PDB file of N, H, CA, C and O in Angstrom:
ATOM      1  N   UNK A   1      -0.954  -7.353 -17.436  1.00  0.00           N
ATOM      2  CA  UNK A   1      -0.180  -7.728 -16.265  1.00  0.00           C
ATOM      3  C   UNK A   1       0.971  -8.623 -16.674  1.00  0.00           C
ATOM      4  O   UNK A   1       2.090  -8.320 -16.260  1.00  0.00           O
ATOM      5  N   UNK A   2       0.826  -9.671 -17.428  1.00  0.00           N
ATOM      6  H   UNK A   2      -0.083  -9.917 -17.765  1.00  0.00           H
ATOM      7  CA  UNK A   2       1.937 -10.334 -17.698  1.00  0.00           C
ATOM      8  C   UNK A   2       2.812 -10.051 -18.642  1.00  0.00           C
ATOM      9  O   UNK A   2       3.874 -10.670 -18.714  1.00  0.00           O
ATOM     10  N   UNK A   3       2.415  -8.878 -19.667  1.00  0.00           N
ATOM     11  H   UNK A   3       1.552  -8.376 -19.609  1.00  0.00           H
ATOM     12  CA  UNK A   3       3.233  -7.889 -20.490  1.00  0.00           C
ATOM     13  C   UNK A   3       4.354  -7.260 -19.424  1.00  0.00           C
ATOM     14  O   UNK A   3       5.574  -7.414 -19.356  1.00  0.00           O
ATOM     15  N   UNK A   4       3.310  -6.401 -18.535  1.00  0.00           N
ATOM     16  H   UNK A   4       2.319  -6.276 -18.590  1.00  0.00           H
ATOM     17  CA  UNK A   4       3.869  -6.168 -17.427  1.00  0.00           C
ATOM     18  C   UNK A   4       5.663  -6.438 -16.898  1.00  0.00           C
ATOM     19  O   UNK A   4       6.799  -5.970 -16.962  1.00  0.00           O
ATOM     20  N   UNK A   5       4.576  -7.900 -16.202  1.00  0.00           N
ATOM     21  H   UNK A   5       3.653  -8.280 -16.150  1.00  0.00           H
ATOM     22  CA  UNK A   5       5.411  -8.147 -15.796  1.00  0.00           C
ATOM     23  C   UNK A   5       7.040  -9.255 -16.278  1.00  0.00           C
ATOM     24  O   UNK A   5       8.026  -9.572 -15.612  1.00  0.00           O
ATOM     25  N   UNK A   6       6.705  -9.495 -17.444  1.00  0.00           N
ATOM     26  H   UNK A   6       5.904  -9.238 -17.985  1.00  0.00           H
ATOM     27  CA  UNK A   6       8.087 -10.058 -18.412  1.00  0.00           C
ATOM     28  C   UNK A   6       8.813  -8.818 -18.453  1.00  0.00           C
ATOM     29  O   UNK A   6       9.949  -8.830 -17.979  1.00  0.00           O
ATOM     30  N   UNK A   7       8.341  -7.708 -18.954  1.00  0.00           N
ATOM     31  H   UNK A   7       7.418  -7.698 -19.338  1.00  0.00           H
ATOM     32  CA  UNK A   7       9.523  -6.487 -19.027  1.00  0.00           C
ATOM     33  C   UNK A   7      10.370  -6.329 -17.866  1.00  0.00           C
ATOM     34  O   UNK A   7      11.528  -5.909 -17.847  1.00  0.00           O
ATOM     35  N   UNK A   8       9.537  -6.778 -16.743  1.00  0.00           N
ATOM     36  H   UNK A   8       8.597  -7.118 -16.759  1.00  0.00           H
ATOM     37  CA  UNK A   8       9.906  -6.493 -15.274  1.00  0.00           C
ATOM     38  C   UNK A   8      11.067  -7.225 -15.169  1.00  0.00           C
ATOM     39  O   UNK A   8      12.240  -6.853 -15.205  1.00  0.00           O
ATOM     40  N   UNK A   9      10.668  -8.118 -15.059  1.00  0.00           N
ATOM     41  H   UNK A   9       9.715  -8.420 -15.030  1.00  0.00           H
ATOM     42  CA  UNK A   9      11.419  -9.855 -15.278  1.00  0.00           C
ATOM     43  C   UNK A   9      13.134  -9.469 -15.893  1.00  0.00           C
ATOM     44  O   UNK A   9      14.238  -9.718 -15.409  1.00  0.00           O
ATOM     45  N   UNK A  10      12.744  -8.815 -17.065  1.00  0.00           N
ATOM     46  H   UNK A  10      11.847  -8.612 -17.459  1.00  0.00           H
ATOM     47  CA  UNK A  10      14.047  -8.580 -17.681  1.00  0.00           C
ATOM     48  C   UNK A  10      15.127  -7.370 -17.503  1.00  0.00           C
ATOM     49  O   UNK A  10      16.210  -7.260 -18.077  1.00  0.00           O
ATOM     50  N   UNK A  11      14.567  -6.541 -16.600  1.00  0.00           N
ATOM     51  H   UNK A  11      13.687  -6.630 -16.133  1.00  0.00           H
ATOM     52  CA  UNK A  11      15.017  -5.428 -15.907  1.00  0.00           C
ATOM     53  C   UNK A  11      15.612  -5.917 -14.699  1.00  0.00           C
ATOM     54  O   UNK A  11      16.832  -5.758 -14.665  1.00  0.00           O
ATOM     55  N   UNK A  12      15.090  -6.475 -13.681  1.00  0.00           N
ATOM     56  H   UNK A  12      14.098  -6.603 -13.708  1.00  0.00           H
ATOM     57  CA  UNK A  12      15.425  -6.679 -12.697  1.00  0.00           C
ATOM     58  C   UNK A  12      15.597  -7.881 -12.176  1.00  0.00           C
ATOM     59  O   UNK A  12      15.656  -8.063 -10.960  1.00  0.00           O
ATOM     60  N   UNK A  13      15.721  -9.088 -13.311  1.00  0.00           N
ATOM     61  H   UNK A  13      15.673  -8.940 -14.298  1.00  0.00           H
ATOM     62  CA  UNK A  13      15.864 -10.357 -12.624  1.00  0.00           C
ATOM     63  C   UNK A  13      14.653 -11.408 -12.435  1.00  0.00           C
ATOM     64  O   UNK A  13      13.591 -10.816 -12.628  1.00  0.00           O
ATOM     65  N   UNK A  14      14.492 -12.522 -12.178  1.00  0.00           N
ATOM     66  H   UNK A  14      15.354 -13.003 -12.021  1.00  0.00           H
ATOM     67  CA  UNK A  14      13.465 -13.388 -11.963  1.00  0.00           C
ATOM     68  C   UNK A  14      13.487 -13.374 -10.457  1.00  0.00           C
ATOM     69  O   UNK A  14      12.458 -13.162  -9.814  1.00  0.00           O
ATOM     70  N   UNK A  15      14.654 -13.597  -9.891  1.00  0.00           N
ATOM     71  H   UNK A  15      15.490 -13.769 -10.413  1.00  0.00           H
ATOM     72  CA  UNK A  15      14.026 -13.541  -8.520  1.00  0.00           C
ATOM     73  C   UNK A  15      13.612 -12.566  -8.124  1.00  0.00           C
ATOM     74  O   UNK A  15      12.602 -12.560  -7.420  1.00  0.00           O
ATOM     75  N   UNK A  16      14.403 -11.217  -8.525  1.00  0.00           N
ATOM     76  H   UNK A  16      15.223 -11.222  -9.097  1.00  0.00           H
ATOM     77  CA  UNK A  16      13.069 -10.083  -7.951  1.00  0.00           C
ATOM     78  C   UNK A  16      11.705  -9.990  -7.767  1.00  0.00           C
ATOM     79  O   UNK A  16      10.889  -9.968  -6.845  1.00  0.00           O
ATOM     80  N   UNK A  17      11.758  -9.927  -9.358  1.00  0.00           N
ATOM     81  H   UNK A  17      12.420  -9.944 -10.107  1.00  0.00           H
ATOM     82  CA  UNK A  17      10.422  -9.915  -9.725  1.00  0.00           C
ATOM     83  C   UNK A  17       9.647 -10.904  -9.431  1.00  0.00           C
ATOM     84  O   UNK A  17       8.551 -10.630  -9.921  1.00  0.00           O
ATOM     85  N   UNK A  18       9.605 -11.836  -8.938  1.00  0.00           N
ATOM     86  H   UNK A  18      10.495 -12.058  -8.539  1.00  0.00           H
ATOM     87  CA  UNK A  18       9.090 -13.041  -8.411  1.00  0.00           C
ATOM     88  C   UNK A  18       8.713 -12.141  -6.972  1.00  0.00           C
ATOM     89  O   UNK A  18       7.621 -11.649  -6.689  1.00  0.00           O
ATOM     90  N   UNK A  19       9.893 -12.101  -6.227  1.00  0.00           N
ATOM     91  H   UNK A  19      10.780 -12.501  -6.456  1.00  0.00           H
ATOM     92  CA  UNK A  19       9.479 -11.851  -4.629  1.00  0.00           C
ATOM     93  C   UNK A  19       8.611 -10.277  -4.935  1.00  0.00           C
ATOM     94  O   UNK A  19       7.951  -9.794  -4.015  1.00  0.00           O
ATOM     95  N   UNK A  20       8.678  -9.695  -6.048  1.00  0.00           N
ATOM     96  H   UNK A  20       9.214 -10.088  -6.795  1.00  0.00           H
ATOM     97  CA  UNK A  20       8.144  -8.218  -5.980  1.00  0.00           C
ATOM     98  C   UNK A  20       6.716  -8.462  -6.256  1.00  0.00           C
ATOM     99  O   UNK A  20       5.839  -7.738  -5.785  1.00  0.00           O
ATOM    100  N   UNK A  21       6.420  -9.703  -7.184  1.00  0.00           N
ATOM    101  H   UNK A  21       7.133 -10.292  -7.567  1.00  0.00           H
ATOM    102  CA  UNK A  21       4.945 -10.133  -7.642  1.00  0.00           C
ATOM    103  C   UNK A  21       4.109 -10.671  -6.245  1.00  0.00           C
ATOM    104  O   UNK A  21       3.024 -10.223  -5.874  1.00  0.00           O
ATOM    105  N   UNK A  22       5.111 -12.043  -5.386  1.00  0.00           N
ATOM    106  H   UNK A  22       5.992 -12.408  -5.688  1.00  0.00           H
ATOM    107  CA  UNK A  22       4.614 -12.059  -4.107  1.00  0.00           C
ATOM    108  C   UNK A  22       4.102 -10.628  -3.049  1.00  0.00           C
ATOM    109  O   UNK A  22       2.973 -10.506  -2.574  1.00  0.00           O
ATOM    110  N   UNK A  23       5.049  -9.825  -2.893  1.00  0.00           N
ATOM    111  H   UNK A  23       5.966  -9.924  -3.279  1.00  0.00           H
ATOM    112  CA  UNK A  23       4.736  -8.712  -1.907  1.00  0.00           C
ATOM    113  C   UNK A  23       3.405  -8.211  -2.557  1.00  0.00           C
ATOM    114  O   UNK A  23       2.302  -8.140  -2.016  1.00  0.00           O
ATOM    115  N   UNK A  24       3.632  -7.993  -3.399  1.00  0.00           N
ATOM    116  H   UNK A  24       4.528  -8.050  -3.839  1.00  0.00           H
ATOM    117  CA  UNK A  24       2.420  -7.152  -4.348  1.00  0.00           C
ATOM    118  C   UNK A  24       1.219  -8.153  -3.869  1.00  0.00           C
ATOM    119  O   UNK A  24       0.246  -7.510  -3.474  1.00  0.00           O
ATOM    120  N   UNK A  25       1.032  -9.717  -3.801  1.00  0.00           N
ATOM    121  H   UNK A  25       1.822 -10.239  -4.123  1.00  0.00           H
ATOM    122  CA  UNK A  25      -0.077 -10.314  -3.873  1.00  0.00           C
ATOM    123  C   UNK A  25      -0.330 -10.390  -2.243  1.00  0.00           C
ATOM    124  O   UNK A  25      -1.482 -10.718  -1.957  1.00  0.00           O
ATOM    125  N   UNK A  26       0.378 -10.191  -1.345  1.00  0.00           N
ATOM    126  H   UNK A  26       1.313  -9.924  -1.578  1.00  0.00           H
ATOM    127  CA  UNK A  26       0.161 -10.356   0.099  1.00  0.00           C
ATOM    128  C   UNK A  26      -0.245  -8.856   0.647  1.00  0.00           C
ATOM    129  O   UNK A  26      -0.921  -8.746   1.669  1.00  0.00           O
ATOM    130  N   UNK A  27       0.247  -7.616  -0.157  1.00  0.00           N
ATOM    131  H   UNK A  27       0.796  -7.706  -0.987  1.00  0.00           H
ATOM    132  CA  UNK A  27      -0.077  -6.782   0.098  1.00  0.00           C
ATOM    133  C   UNK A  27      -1.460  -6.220  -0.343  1.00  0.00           C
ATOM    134  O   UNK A  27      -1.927  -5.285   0.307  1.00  0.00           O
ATOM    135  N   UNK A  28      -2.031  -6.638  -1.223  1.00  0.00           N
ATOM    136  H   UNK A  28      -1.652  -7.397  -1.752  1.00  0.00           H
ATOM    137  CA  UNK A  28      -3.263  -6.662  -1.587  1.00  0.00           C
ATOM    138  C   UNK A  28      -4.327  -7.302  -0.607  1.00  0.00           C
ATOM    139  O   UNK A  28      -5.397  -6.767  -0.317  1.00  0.00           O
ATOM    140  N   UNK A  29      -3.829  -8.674  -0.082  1.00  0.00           N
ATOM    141  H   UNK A  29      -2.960  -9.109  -0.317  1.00  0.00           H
ATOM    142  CA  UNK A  29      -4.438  -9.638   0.306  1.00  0.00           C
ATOM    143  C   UNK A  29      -4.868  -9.341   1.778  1.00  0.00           C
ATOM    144  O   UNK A  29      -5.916  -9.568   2.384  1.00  0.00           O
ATOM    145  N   UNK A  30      -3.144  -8.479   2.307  1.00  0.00           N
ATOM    146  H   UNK A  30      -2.294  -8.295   1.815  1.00  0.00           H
ATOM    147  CA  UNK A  30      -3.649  -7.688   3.482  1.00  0.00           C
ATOM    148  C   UNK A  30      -4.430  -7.025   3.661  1.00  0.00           C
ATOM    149  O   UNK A  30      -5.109  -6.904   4.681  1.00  0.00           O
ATOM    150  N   UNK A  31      -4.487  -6.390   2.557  1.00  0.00           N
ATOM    151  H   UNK A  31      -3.936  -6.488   1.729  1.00  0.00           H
ATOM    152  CA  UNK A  31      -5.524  -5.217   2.520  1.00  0.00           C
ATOM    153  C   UNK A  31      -7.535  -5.394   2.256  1.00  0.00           C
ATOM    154  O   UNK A  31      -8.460  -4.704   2.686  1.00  0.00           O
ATOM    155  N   UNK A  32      -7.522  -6.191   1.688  1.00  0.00           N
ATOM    156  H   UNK A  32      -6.771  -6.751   1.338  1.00  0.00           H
ATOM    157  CA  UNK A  32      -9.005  -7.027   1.592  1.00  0.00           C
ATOM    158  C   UNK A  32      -9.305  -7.662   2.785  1.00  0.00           C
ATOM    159  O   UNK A  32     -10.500  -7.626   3.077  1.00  0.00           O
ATOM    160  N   UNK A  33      -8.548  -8.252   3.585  1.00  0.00           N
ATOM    161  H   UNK A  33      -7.577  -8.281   3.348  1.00  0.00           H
ATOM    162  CA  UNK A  33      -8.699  -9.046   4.969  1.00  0.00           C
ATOM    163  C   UNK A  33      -8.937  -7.962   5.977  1.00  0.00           C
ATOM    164  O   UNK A  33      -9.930  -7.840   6.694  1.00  0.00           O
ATOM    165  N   UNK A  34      -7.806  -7.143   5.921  1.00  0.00           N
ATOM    166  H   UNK A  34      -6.999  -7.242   5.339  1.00  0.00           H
ATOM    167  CA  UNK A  34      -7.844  -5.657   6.904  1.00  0.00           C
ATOM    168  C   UNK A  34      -9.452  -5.080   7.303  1.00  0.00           C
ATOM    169  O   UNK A  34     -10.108  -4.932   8.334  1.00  0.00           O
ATOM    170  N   UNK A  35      -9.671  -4.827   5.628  1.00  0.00           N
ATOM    171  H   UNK A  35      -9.138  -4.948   4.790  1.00  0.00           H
ATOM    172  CA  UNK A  35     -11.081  -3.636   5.468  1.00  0.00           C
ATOM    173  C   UNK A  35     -12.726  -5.042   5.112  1.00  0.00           C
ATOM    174  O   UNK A  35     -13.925  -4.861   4.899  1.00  0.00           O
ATOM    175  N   UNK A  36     -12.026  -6.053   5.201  1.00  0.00           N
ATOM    176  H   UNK A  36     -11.052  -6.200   5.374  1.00  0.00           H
ATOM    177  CA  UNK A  36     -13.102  -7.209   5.056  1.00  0.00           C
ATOM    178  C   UNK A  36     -13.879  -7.033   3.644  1.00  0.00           C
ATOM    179  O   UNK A  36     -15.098  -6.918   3.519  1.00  0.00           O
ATOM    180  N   UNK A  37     -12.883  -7.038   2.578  1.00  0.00           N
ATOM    181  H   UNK A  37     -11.892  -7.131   2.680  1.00  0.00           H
ATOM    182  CA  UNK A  37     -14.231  -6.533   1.330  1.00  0.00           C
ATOM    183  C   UNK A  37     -14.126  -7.777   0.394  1.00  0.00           C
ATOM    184  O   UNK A  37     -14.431  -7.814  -0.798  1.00  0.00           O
ATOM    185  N   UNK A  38     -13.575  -8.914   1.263  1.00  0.00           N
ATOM    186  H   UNK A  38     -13.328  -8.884   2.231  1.00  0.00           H
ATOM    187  CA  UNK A  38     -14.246  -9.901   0.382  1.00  0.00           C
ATOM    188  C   UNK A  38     -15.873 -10.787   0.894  1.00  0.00           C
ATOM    189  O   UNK A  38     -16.445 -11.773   0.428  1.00  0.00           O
ATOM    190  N   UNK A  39     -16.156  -9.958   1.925  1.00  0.00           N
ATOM    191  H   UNK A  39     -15.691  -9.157   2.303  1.00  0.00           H
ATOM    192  CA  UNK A  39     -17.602 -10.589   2.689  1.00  0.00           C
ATOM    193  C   UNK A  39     -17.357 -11.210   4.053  1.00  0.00           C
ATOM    194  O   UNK A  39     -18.289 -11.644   4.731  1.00  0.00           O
ATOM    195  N   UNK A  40     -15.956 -11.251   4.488  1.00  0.00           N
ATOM    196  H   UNK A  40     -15.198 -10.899   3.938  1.00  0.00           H
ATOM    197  CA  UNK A  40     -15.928 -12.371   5.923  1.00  0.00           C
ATOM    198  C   UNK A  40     -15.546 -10.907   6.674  1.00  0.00           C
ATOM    199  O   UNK A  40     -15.235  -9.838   6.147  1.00  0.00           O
ATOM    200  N   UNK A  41     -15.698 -11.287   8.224  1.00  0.00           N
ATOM    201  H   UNK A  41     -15.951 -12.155   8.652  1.00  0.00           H
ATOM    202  CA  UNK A  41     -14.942 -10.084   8.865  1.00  0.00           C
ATOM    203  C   UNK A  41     -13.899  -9.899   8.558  1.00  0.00           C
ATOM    204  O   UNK A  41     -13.040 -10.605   8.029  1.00  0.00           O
ATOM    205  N   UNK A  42     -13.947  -8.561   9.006  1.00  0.00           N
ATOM    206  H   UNK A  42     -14.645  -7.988   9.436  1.00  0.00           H
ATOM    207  CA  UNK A  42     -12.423  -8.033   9.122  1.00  0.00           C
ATOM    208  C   UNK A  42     -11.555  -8.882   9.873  1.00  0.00           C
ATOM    209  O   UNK A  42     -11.950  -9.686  10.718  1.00  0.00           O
ATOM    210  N   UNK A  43     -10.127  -8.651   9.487  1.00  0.00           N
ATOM    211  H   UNK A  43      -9.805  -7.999   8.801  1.00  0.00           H
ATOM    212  CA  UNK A  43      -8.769  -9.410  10.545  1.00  0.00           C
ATOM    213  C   UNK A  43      -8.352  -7.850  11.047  1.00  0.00           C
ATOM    214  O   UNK A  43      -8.286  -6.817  10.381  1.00  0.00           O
ATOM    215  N   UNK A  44      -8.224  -7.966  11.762  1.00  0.00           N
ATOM    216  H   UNK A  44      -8.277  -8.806  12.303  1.00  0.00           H
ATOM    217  CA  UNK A  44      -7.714  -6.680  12.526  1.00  0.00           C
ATOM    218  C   UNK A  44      -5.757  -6.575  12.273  1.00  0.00           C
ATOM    219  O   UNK A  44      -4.902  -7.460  12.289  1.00  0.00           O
ATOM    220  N   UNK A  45      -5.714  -5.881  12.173  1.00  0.00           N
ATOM    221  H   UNK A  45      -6.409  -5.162  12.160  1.00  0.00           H
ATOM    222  CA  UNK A  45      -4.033  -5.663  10.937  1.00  0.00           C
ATOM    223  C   UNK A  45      -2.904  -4.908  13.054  1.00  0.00           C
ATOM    224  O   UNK A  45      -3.034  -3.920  13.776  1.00  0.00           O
ATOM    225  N   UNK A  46      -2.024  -6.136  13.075  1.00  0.00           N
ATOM    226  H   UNK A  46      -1.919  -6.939  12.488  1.00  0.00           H
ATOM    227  CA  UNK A  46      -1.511  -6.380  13.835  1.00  0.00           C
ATOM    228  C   UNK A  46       0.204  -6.234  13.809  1.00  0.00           C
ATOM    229  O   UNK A  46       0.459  -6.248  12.605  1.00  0.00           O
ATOM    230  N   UNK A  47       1.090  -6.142  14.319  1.00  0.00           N
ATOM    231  H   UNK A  47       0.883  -6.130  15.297  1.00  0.00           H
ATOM    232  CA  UNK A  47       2.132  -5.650  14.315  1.00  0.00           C
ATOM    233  C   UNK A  47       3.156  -7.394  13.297  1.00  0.00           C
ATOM    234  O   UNK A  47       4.095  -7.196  12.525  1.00  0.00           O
ATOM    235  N   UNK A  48       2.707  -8.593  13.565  1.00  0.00           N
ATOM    236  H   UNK A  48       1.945  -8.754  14.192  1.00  0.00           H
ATOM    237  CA  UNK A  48       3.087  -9.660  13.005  1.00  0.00           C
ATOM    238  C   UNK A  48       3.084  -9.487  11.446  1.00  0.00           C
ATOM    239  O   UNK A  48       4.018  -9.796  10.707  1.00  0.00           O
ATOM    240  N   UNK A  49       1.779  -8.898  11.031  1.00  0.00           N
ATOM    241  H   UNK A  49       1.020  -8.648  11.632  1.00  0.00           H
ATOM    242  CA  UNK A  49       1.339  -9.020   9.904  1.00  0.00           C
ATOM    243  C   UNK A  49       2.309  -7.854   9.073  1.00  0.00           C
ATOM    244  O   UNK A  49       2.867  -8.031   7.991  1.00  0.00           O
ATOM    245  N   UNK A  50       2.332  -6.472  10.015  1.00  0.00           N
ATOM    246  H   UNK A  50       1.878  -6.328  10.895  1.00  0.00           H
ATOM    247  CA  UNK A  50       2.782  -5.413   9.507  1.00  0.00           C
ATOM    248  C   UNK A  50       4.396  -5.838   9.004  1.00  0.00           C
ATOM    249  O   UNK A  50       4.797  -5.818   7.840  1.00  0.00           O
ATOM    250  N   UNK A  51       5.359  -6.307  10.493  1.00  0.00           N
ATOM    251  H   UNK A  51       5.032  -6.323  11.438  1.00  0.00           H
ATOM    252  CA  UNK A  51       6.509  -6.570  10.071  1.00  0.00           C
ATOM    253  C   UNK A  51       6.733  -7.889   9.100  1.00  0.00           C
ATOM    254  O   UNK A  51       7.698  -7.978   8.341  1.00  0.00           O
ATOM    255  N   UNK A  52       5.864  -8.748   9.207  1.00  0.00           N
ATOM    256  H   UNK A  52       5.081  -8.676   9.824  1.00  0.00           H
ATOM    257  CA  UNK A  52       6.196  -9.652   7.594  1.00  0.00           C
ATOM    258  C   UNK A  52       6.176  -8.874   6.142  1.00  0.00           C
ATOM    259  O   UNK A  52       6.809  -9.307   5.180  1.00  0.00           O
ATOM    260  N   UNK A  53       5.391  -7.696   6.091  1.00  0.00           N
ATOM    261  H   UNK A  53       4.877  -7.344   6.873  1.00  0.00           H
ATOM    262  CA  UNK A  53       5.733  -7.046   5.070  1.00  0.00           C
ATOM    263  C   UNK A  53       6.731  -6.290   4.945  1.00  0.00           C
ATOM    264  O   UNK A  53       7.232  -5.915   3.886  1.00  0.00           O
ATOM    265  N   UNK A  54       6.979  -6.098   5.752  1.00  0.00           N
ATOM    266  H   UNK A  54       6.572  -6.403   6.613  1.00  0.00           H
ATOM    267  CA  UNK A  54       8.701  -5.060   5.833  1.00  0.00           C
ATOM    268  C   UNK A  54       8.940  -5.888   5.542  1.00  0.00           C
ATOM    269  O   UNK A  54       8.595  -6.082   4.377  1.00  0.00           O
ATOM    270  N   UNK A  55       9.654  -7.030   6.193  1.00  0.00           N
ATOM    271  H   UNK A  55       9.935  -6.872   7.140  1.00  0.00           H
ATOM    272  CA  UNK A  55      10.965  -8.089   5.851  1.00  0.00           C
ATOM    273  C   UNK A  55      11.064  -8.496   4.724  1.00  0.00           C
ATOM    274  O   UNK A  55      12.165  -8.752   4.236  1.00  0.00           O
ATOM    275  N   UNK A  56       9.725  -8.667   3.951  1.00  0.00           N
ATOM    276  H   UNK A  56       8.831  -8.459   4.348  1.00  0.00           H
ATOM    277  CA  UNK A  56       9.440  -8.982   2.545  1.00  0.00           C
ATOM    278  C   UNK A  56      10.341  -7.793   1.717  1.00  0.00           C
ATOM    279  O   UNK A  56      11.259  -7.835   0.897  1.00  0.00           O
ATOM    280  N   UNK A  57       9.628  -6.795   2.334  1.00  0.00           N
ATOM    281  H   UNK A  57       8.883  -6.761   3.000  1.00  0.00           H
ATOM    282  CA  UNK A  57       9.617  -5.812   1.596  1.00  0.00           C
ATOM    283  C   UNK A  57      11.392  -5.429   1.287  1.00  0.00           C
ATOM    284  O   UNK A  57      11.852  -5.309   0.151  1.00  0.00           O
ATOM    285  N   UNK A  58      12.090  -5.305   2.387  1.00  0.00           N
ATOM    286  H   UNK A  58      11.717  -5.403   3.310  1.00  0.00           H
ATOM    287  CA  UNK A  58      13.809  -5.504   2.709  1.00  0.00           C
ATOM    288  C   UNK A  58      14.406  -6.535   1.625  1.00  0.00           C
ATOM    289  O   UNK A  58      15.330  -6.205   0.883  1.00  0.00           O
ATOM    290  N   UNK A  59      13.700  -8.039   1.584  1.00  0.00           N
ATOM    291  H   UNK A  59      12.949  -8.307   2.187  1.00  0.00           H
ATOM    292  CA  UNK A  59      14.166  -8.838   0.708  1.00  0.00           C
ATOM    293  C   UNK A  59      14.298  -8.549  -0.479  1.00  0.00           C
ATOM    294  O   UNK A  59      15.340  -8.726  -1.109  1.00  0.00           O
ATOM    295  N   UNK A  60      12.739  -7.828  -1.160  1.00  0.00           N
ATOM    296  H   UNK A  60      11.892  -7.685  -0.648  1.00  0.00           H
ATOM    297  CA  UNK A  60      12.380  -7.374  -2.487  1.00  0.00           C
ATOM    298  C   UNK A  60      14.117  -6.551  -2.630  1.00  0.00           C
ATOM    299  O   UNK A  60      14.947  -7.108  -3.348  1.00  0.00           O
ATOM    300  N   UNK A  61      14.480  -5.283  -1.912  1.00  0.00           N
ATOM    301  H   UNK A  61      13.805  -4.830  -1.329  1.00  0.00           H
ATOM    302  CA  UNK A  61      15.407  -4.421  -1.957  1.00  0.00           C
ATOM    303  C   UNK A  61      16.382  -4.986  -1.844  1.00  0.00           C
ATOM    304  O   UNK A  61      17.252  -4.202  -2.223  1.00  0.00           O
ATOM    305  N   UNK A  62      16.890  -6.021  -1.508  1.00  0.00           N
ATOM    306  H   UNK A  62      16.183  -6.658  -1.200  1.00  0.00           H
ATOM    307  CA  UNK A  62      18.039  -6.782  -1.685  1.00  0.00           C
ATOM    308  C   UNK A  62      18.344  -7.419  -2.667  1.00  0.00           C
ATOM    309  O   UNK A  62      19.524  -7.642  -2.935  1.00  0.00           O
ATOM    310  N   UNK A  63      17.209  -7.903  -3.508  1.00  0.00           N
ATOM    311  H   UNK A  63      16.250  -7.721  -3.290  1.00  0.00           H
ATOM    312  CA  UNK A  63      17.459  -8.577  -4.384  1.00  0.00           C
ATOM    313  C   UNK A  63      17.614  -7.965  -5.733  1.00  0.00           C
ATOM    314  O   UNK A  63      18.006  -8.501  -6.770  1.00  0.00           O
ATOM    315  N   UNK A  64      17.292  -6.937  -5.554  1.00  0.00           N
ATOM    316  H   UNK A  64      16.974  -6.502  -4.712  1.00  0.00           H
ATOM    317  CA  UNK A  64      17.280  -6.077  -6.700  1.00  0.00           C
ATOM    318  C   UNK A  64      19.053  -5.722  -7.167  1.00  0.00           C
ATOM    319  O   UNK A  64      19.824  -5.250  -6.331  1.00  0.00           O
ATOM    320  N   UNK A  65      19.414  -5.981  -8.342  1.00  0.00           N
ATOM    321  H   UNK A  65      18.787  -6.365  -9.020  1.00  0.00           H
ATOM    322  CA  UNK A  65      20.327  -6.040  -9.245  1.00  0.00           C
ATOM    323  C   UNK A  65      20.788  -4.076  -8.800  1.00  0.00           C
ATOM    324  O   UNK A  65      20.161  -3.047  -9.051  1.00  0.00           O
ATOM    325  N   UNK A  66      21.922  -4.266  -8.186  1.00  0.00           N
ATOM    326  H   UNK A  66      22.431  -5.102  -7.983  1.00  0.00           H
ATOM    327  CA  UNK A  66      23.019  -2.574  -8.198  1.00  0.00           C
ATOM    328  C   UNK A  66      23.488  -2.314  -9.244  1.00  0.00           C
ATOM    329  O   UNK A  66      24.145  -3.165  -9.843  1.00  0.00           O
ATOM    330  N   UNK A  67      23.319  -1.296  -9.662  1.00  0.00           N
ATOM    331  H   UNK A  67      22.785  -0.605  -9.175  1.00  0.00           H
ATOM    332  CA  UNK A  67      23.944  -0.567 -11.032  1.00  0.00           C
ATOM    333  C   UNK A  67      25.677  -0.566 -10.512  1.00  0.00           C
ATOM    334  O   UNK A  67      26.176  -0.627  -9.388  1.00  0.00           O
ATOM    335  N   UNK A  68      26.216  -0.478 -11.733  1.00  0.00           N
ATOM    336  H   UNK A  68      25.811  -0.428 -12.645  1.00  0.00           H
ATOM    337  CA  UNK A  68      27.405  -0.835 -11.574  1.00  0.00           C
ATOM    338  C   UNK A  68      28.163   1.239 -11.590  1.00  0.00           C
ATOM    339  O   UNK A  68      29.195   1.695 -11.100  1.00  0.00           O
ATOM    340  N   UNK A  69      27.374   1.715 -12.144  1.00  0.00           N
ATOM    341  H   UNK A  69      26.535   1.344 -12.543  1.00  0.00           H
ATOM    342  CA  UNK A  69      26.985   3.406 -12.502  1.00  0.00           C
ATOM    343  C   UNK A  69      27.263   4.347 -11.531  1.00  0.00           C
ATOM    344  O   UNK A  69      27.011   5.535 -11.732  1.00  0.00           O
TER     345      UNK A  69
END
């Protein structure tokens, strides 16, 4: 993972890859809370939750470095 993600790092920037490592860890996180598989109930996956990942997700795509190509 952190092989990973240094190559990443150097492709696309630190802040990307920073906000791309966040989405990645909230999107996971959603997803264990959603289906309850860390042992607590489920959170029931709600339109708040959904659009914070878009917006994330929009940011990730903004930040990403345009080819000049």
């Amino acid at each position: 993972i952190v092989m990973g993600v240094s190559l990443a790092f150097g492709r696309i920037g630190v802040t990307a890859g920073t906000a791309a490592v966040i989405l990645g860890q909230i999107l996971v996180g959603l997803t264990v809370d959603t289906l309850g598989l860390a042992g607590a109930a489920p959170v029931p996956l709600e339109g708040r939750r959904i659009l914070g990942l878009l917006v994330l997700g929009v940011a990730v795509f903004l930040l990403l470095p345009k080819s000049g190509n």
